[in-house]
Amino acid sequence: MASLPSHVIAALGLGAFFYKPGVPKRVWVVGAVCSVIPDIDVIGFRFGIQYGDFWGHRGFTHSLVFAAVLASAVVFLGFRAGLPNISRLSMWTYFFLATASHGLLDAMTDGGLGVAFFAPFDNHRYFLPWTPIRESPIGLGRFFTIRGSAVIRSELLWIWVPAGALVVSALLLRLRRPANHARPNEP
Ligand SMILES: [Zn+2]
């Protein structure tokens, strides 16, 4: 796993592409929560589920199908009535990408088993060809160790910096786009 704060940062970076003034903040909070939900599978260790199993760590909850199901459930249960300034399709896309980004980042780590991206159709575990992110220990206690600092450095470089770059590029894209409505005059 990459660490929990890094998954949240990645989700917020993606959110920059969906950001518009007036969108309720809870959309970004829900996106951040979606990005950490796949690791709910670690509770399986307590019940004897093996890492490589379908319900094991980085199994089904890290798949693209799970991301689609979670995004659909969240939009249907939480935002069925719609929200101002963001369509339900945009929300679905954001929640899907936020959830799917979790598996993608895990597949860039240098430890554990790979990610079952295509479960339930194919339970093979995949890594990306490039795995620059140091594997984060499971459990916050072990995170703050010597090895933890190496993990933090690699996550800052490969997750936080790119997430910041996403935000900057989203801002630049918005600046280049001509405003399609006049701003109301401030009193
Ligand atoms: Zn994970």
PDB file of N, CA, C and O in Angstrom, residues 24-80:
ATOM      1  N   PRO A  24     -20.347  21.901  -3.704  1.00  0.00           N
ATOM      2  CA  PRO A  24     -20.246  21.668  -2.254  1.00  0.00           C
ATOM      3  C   PRO A  24     -18.977  20.882  -1.887  1.00  0.00           C
ATOM      4  O   PRO A  24     -18.591  19.949  -2.587  1.00  0.00           O
ATOM      5  N   LYS A  25     -18.362  21.307  -0.777  1.00  0.00           N
ATOM      6  CA  LYS A  25     -17.073  20.712  -0.376  1.00  0.00           C
ATOM      7  C   LYS A  25     -17.174  19.220  -0.109  1.00  0.00           C
ATOM      8  O   LYS A  25     -16.195  18.489  -0.210  1.00  0.00           O
ATOM      9  N   ARG A  26     -18.376  18.760   0.218  1.00  0.00           N
ATOM     10  CA  ARG A  26     -18.478  17.338   0.571  1.00  0.00           C
ATOM     11  C   ARG A  26     -18.140  16.438  -0.621  1.00  0.00           C
ATOM     12  O   ARG A  26     -17.761  15.279  -0.433  1.00  0.00           O
ATOM     13  N   VAL A  27     -18.245  16.964  -1.842  1.00  0.00           N
ATOM     14  CA  VAL A  27     -17.856  16.171  -3.011  1.00  0.00           C
ATOM     15  C   VAL A  27     -16.376  15.779  -2.913  1.00  0.00           C
ATOM     16  O   VAL A  27     -16.002  14.628  -3.148  1.00  0.00           O
ATOM     17  N   TRP A  28     -15.525  16.728  -2.523  1.00  0.00           N
ATOM     18  CA  TRP A  28     -14.078  16.451  -2.443  1.00  0.00           C
ATOM     19  C   TRP A  28     -13.786  15.543  -1.252  1.00  0.00           C
ATOM     20  O   TRP A  28     -12.875  14.704  -1.318  1.00  0.00           O
ATOM     21  N   VAL A  29     -14.546  15.741  -0.168  1.00  0.00           N
ATOM     22  CA  VAL A  29     -14.357  14.873   1.004  1.00  0.00           C
ATOM     23  C   VAL A  29     -14.716  13.431   0.633  1.00  0.00           C
ATOM     24  O   VAL A  29     -13.976  12.489   0.952  1.00  0.00           O
ATOM     25  N   VAL A  30     -15.843  13.273  -0.078  1.00  0.00           N
ATOM     26  CA  VAL A  30     -16.264  11.920  -0.463  1.00  0.00           C
ATOM     27  C   VAL A  30     -15.237  11.308  -1.423  1.00  0.00           C
ATOM     28  O   VAL A  30     -14.901  10.121  -1.309  1.00  0.00           O
ATOM     29  N   GLY A  31     -14.692  12.111  -2.338  1.00  0.00           N
ATOM     30  CA  GLY A  31     -13.656  11.610  -3.251  1.00  0.00           C
ATOM     31  C   GLY A  31     -12.441  11.121  -2.482  1.00  0.00           C
ATOM     32  O   GLY A  31     -11.874  10.070  -2.777  1.00  0.00           O
ATOM     33  N   ALA A  32     -12.056  11.888  -1.448  1.00  0.00           N
ATOM     34  CA  ALA A  32     -10.901  11.499  -0.625  1.00  0.00           C
ATOM     35  C   ALA A  32     -11.195  10.185   0.103  1.00  0.00           C
ATOM     36  O   ALA A  32     -10.333   9.298   0.186  1.00  0.00           O
ATOM     37  N   VAL A  33     -12.423  10.050   0.607  1.00  0.00           N
ATOM     38  CA  VAL A  33     -12.788   8.804   1.308  1.00  0.00           C
ATOM     39  C   VAL A  33     -12.763   7.626   0.320  1.00  0.00           C
ATOM     40  O   VAL A  33     -12.248   6.548   0.630  1.00  0.00           O
ATOM     41  N   CYS A  34     -13.293   7.861  -0.896  1.00  0.00           N
ATOM     42  CA  CYS A  34     -13.280   6.798  -1.922  1.00  0.00           C
ATOM     43  C   CYS A  34     -11.851   6.295  -2.162  1.00  0.00           C
ATOM     44  O   CYS A  34     -11.621   5.107  -2.369  1.00  0.00           O
ATOM     45  N   SER A  35     -10.880   7.214  -2.092  1.00  0.00           N
ATOM     46  CA  SER A  35      -9.505   6.839  -2.429  1.00  0.00           C
ATOM     47  C   SER A  35      -8.860   5.953  -1.375  1.00  0.00           C
ATOM     48  O   SER A  35      -7.836   5.332  -1.641  1.00  0.00           O
ATOM     49  N   VAL A  36      -9.425   5.915  -0.174  1.00  0.00           N
ATOM     50  CA  VAL A  36      -8.823   5.048   0.861  1.00  0.00           C
ATOM     51  C   VAL A  36      -9.663   3.794   1.129  1.00  0.00           C
ATOM     52  O   VAL A  36      -9.185   2.849   1.754  1.00  0.00           O
ATOM     53  N   ILE A  37     -10.911   3.777   0.638  1.00  0.00           N
ATOM     54  CA  ILE A  37     -11.790   2.628   0.911  1.00  0.00           C
ATOM     55  C   ILE A  37     -11.204   1.287   0.431  1.00  0.00           C
ATOM     56  O   ILE A  37     -11.372   0.282   1.129  1.00  0.00           O
ATOM     57  N   PRO A  38     -10.497   1.225  -0.706  1.00  0.00           N
ATOM     58  CA  PRO A  38      -9.989  -0.094  -1.119  1.00  0.00           C
ATOM     59  C   PRO A  38      -9.185  -0.821  -0.036  1.00  0.00           C
ATOM     60  O   PRO A  38      -9.224  -2.051   0.039  1.00  0.00           O
ATOM     61  N   ASP A  39      -8.503  -0.088   0.850  1.00  0.00           N
ATOM     62  CA  ASP A  39      -7.699  -0.757   1.879  1.00  0.00           C
ATOM     63  C   ASP A  39      -8.533  -1.337   3.015  1.00  0.00           C
ATOM     64  O   ASP A  39      -7.977  -1.888   3.968  1.00  0.00           O
ATOM     65  N   ILE A  40      -9.863  -1.241   2.890  1.00  0.00           N
ATOM     66  CA  ILE A  40     -10.724  -1.892   3.878  1.00  0.00           C
ATOM     67  C   ILE A  40     -10.453  -3.400   3.868  1.00  0.00           C
ATOM     68  O   ILE A  40     -10.740  -4.101   4.841  1.00  0.00           O
ATOM     69  N   ASP A  41      -9.851  -3.870   2.777  1.00  0.00           N
ATOM     70  CA  ASP A  41      -9.583  -5.312   2.679  1.00  0.00           C
ATOM     71  C   ASP A  41      -8.557  -5.810   3.692  1.00  0.00           C
ATOM     72  O   ASP A  41      -8.444  -7.011   3.909  1.00  0.00           O
ATOM     73  N   VAL A  42      -7.809  -4.888   4.353  1.00  0.00           N
ATOM     74  CA  VAL A  42      -6.816  -5.383   5.324  1.00  0.00           C
ATOM     75  C   VAL A  42      -7.481  -6.046   6.524  1.00  0.00           C
ATOM     76  O   VAL A  42      -6.845  -6.853   7.202  1.00  0.00           O
ATOM     77  N   ILE A  43      -8.770  -5.749   6.764  1.00  0.00           N
ATOM     78  CA  ILE A  43      -9.433  -6.429   7.896  1.00  0.00           C
ATOM     79  C   ILE A  43      -9.530  -7.930   7.620  1.00  0.00           C
ATOM     80  O   ILE A  43      -9.676  -8.718   8.548  1.00  0.00           O
ATOM     81  N   GLY A  44      -9.432  -8.322   6.349  1.00  0.00           N
ATOM     82  CA  GLY A  44      -9.489  -9.749   6.013  1.00  0.00           C
ATOM     83  C   GLY A  44      -8.375 -10.544   6.668  1.00  0.00           C
ATOM     84  O   GLY A  44      -8.548 -11.726   6.979  1.00  0.00           O
ATOM     85  N   PHE A  45      -7.207  -9.885   6.913  1.00  0.00           N
ATOM     86  CA  PHE A  45      -6.095 -10.595   7.558  1.00  0.00           C
ATOM     87  C   PHE A  45      -6.527 -11.167   8.908  1.00  0.00           C
ATOM     88  O   PHE A  45      -6.098 -12.229   9.319  1.00  0.00           O
ATOM     89  N   ARG A  46      -7.412 -10.418   9.607  1.00  0.00           N
ATOM     90  CA  ARG A  46      -7.869 -10.873  10.926  1.00  0.00           C
ATOM     91  C   ARG A  46      -8.756 -12.109  10.836  1.00  0.00           C
ATOM     92  O   ARG A  46      -8.958 -12.816  11.815  1.00  0.00           O
ATOM     93  N   PHE A  47      -9.333 -12.303   9.658  1.00  0.00           N
ATOM     94  CA  PHE A  47     -10.269 -13.418   9.519  1.00  0.00           C
ATOM     95  C   PHE A  47      -9.674 -14.561   8.694  1.00  0.00           C
ATOM     96  O   PHE A  47     -10.398 -15.389   8.158  1.00  0.00           O
ATOM     97  N   GLY A  48      -8.354 -14.550   8.591  1.00  0.00           N
ATOM     98  CA  GLY A  48      -7.691 -15.674   7.931  1.00  0.00           C
ATOM     99  C   GLY A  48      -7.709 -15.605   6.417  1.00  0.00           C
ATOM    100  O   GLY A  48      -7.347 -16.585   5.756  1.00  0.00           O
ATOM    101  N   ILE A  49      -8.152 -14.480   5.845  1.00  0.00           N
ATOM    102  CA  ILE A  49      -8.117 -14.356   4.383  1.00  0.00           C
ATOM    103  C   ILE A  49      -6.675 -14.084   3.959  1.00  0.00           C
ATOM    104  O   ILE A  49      -6.003 -13.225   4.535  1.00  0.00           O
ATOM    105  N   GLN A  50      -6.188 -14.843   2.986  1.00  0.00           N
ATOM    106  CA  GLN A  50      -4.799 -14.707   2.551  1.00  0.00           C
ATOM    107  C   GLN A  50      -4.636 -13.503   1.625  1.00  0.00           C
ATOM    108  O   GLN A  50      -5.574 -13.119   0.913  1.00  0.00           O
ATOM    109  N   TYR A  51      -3.436 -12.949   1.636  1.00  0.00           N
ATOM    110  CA  TYR A  51      -3.119 -11.774   0.803  1.00  0.00           C
ATOM    111  C   TYR A  51      -3.545 -12.002  -0.652  1.00  0.00           C
ATOM    112  O   TYR A  51      -4.175 -11.162  -1.290  1.00  0.00           O
ATOM    113  N   GLY A  52      -3.223 -13.177  -1.188  1.00  0.00           N
ATOM    114  CA  GLY A  52      -3.465 -13.419  -2.618  1.00  0.00           C
ATOM    115  C   GLY A  52      -4.885 -13.815  -2.979  1.00  0.00           C
ATOM    116  O   GLY A  52      -5.198 -14.021  -4.161  1.00  0.00           O
ATOM    117  N   ASP A  53      -5.790 -13.913  -1.973  1.00  0.00           N
ATOM    118  CA  ASP A  53      -7.168 -14.335  -2.251  1.00  0.00           C
ATOM    119  C   ASP A  53      -7.955 -13.241  -2.970  1.00  0.00           C
ATOM    120  O   ASP A  53      -7.562 -12.076  -2.972  1.00  0.00           O
ATOM    121  N   PHE A  54      -9.124 -13.644  -3.473  1.00  0.00           N
ATOM    122  CA  PHE A  54     -10.022 -12.681  -4.132  1.00  0.00           C
ATOM    123  C   PHE A  54     -10.340 -11.515  -3.204  1.00  0.00           C
ATOM    124  O   PHE A  54     -10.305 -10.352  -3.607  1.00  0.00           O
ATOM    125  N   TRP A  55     -10.668 -11.821  -1.938  1.00  0.00           N
ATOM    126  CA  TRP A  55     -10.956 -10.770  -0.953  1.00  0.00           C
ATOM    127  C   TRP A  55      -9.716 -10.347  -0.186  1.00  0.00           C
ATOM    128  O   TRP A  55      -9.788  -9.555   0.752  1.00  0.00           O
ATOM    129  N   GLY A  56      -8.545 -10.883  -0.564  1.00  0.00           N
ATOM    130  CA  GLY A  56      -7.299 -10.541   0.122  1.00  0.00           C
ATOM    131  C   GLY A  56      -6.871  -9.117  -0.201  1.00  0.00           C
ATOM    132  O   GLY A  56      -7.486  -8.427  -1.027  1.00  0.00           O
ATOM    133  N   HIS A  57      -5.786  -8.682   0.481  1.00  0.00           N
ATOM    134  CA  HIS A  57      -5.298  -7.316   0.293  1.00  0.00           C
ATOM    135  C   HIS A  57      -4.904  -7.103  -1.175  1.00  0.00           C
ATOM    136  O   HIS A  57      -4.239  -7.949  -1.764  1.00  0.00           O
ATOM    137  N   ARG A  58      -5.316  -5.956  -1.736  1.00  0.00           N
ATOM    138  CA  ARG A  58      -5.086  -5.604  -3.149  1.00  0.00           C
ATOM    139  C   ARG A  58      -5.840  -6.520  -4.112  1.00  0.00           C
ATOM    140  O   ARG A  58      -5.486  -6.639  -5.278  1.00  0.00           O
ATOM    141  N   GLY A  59      -6.881  -7.188  -3.579  1.00  0.00           N
ATOM    142  CA  GLY A  59      -7.720  -8.037  -4.423  1.00  0.00           C
ATOM    143  C   GLY A  59      -8.869  -7.228  -5.004  1.00  0.00           C
ATOM    144  O   GLY A  59      -8.679  -6.105  -5.491  1.00  0.00           O
ATOM    145  N   PHE A  60     -10.088  -7.789  -4.887  1.00  0.00           N
ATOM    146  CA  PHE A  60     -11.239  -7.192  -5.570  1.00  0.00           C
ATOM    147  C   PHE A  60     -11.461  -5.714  -5.251  1.00  0.00           C
ATOM    148  O   PHE A  60     -11.815  -4.927  -6.127  1.00  0.00           O
ATOM    149  N   THR A  61     -11.238  -5.307  -3.974  1.00  0.00           N
ATOM    150  CA  THR A  61     -11.525  -3.904  -3.634  1.00  0.00           C
ATOM    151  C   THR A  61     -10.571  -2.931  -4.320  1.00  0.00           C
ATOM    152  O   THR A  61     -10.784  -1.725  -4.288  1.00  0.00           O
ATOM    153  N   HIS A  62      -9.514  -3.443  -4.936  1.00  0.00           N
ATOM    154  CA  HIS A  62      -8.569  -2.585  -5.659  1.00  0.00           C
ATOM    155  C   HIS A  62      -8.811  -2.639  -7.176  1.00  0.00           C
ATOM    156  O   HIS A  62      -8.021  -2.104  -7.951  1.00  0.00           O
ATOM    157  N   SER A  63      -9.905  -3.313  -7.592  1.00  0.00           N
ATOM    158  CA  SER A  63     -10.145  -3.508  -9.032  1.00  0.00           C
ATOM    159  C   SER A  63     -10.909  -2.335  -9.643  1.00  0.00           C
ATOM    160  O   SER A  63     -11.510  -1.517  -8.938  1.00  0.00           O
ATOM    161  N   LEU A  64     -10.902  -2.295 -10.966  1.00  0.00           N
ATOM    162  CA  LEU A  64     -11.646  -1.254 -11.687  1.00  0.00           C
ATOM    163  C   LEU A  64     -13.153  -1.468 -11.539  1.00  0.00           C
ATOM    164  O   LEU A  64     -13.916  -0.506 -11.461  1.00  0.00           O
ATOM    165  N   VAL A  65     -13.566  -2.741 -11.488  1.00  0.00           N
ATOM    166  CA  VAL A  65     -15.004  -3.014 -11.315  1.00  0.00           C
ATOM    167  C   VAL A  65     -15.465  -2.484  -9.964  1.00  0.00           C
ATOM    168  O   VAL A  65     -16.518  -1.843  -9.854  1.00  0.00           O
ATOM    169  N   PHE A  66     -14.661  -2.701  -8.919  1.00  0.00           N
ATOM    170  CA  PHE A  66     -15.033  -2.189  -7.597  1.00  0.00           C
ATOM    171  C   PHE A  66     -15.134  -0.665  -7.630  1.00  0.00           C
ATOM    172  O   PHE A  66     -16.053  -0.079  -7.059  1.00  0.00           O
ATOM    173  N   ALA A  67     -14.187  -0.005  -8.322  1.00  0.00           N
ATOM    174  CA  ALA A  67     -14.221   1.464  -8.405  1.00  0.00           C
ATOM    175  C   ALA A  67     -15.520   1.927  -9.069  1.00  0.00           C
ATOM    176  O   ALA A  67     -16.138   2.898  -8.630  1.00  0.00           O
ATOM    177  N   ALA A  68     -15.927   1.214 -10.120  1.00  0.00           N
ATOM    178  CA  ALA A  68     -17.164   1.588 -10.827  1.00  0.00           C
ATOM    179  C   ALA A  68     -18.386   1.357  -9.934  1.00  0.00           C
ATOM    180  O   ALA A  68     -19.302   2.187  -9.882  1.00  0.00           O
ATOM    181  N   VAL A  69     -18.389   0.221  -9.210  1.00  0.00           N
ATOM    182  CA  VAL A  69     -19.522  -0.096  -8.330  1.00  0.00           C
ATOM    183  C   VAL A  69     -19.597   0.923  -7.188  1.00  0.00           C
ATOM    184  O   VAL A  69     -20.671   1.440  -6.865  1.00  0.00           O
ATOM    185  N   LEU A  70     -18.453   1.235  -6.592  1.00  0.00           N
ATOM    186  CA  LEU A  70     -18.439   2.191  -5.477  1.00  0.00           C
ATOM    187  C   LEU A  70     -18.904   3.575  -5.952  1.00  0.00           C
ATOM    188  O   LEU A  70     -19.741   4.215  -5.300  1.00  0.00           O
ATOM    189  N   ALA A  71     -18.380   4.022  -7.105  1.00  0.00           N
ATOM    190  CA  ALA A  71     -18.778   5.343  -7.622  1.00  0.00           C
ATOM    191  C   ALA A  71     -20.281   5.375  -7.892  1.00  0.00           C
ATOM    192  O   ALA A  71     -20.965   6.362  -7.564  1.00  0.00           O
ATOM    193  N   SER A  72     -20.817   4.295  -8.464  1.00  0.00           N
ATOM    194  CA  SER A  72     -22.256   4.246  -8.754  1.00  0.00           C
ATOM    195  C   SER A  72     -23.060   4.290  -7.461  1.00  0.00           C
ATOM    196  O   SER A  72     -24.063   5.018  -7.358  1.00  0.00           O
ATOM    197  N   ALA A  73     -22.632   3.505  -6.462  1.00  0.00           N
ATOM    198  CA  ALA A  73     -23.362   3.454  -5.189  1.00  0.00           C
ATOM    199  C   ALA A  73     -23.342   4.816  -4.509  1.00  0.00           C
ATOM    200  O   ALA A  73     -24.364   5.283  -3.980  1.00  0.00           O
ATOM    201  N   VAL A  74     -22.188   5.477  -4.533  1.00  0.00           N
ATOM    202  CA  VAL A  74     -22.058   6.770  -3.843  1.00  0.00           C
ATOM    203  C   VAL A  74     -22.955   7.817  -4.517  1.00  0.00           C
ATOM    204  O   VAL A  74     -23.680   8.559  -3.841  1.00  0.00           O
ATOM    205  N   VAL A  75     -22.937   7.849  -5.858  1.00  0.00           N
ATOM    206  CA  VAL A  75     -23.767   8.845  -6.555  1.00  0.00           C
ATOM    207  C   VAL A  75     -25.246   8.522  -6.323  1.00  0.00           C
ATOM    208  O   VAL A  75     -26.048   9.414  -6.036  1.00  0.00           O
ATOM    209  N   PHE A  76     -25.589   7.230  -6.402  1.00  0.00           N
ATOM    210  CA  PHE A  76     -26.997   6.853  -6.266  1.00  0.00           C
ATOM    211  C   PHE A  76     -27.511   7.109  -4.850  1.00  0.00           C
ATOM    212  O   PHE A  76     -28.588   7.659  -4.652  1.00  0.00           O
ATOM    213  N   LEU A  77     -26.696   6.746  -3.855  1.00  0.00           N
ATOM    214  CA  LEU A  77     -27.166   6.863  -2.469  1.00  0.00           C
ATOM    215  C   LEU A  77     -26.971   8.274  -1.902  1.00  0.00           C
ATOM    216  O   LEU A  77     -27.770   8.737  -1.089  1.00  0.00           O
ATOM    217  N   GLY A  78     -25.892   8.947  -2.341  1.00  0.00           N
ATOM    218  CA  GLY A  78     -25.565  10.216  -1.704  1.00  0.00           C
ATOM    219  C   GLY A  78     -25.932  11.454  -2.497  1.00  0.00           C
ATOM    220  O   GLY A  78     -26.125  12.528  -1.921  1.00  0.00           O
ATOM    221  N   PHE A  79     -26.000  11.318  -3.834  1.00  0.00           N
ATOM    222  CA  PHE A  79     -26.152  12.529  -4.646  1.00  0.00           C
ATOM    223  C   PHE A  79     -27.221  12.358  -5.724  1.00  0.00           C
ATOM    224  O   PHE A  79     -27.135  12.956  -6.787  1.00  0.00           O
ATOM    225  N   ARG A  80     -28.214  11.509  -5.425  1.00  0.00           N
ATOM    226  CA  ARG A  80     -29.229  11.210  -6.434  1.00  0.00           C
ATOM    227  C   ARG A  80     -29.943  12.472  -6.896  1.00  0.00           C
ATOM    228  O   ARG A  80     -30.308  12.628  -8.051  1.00  0.00           O
TER     229      ARG A  80
END
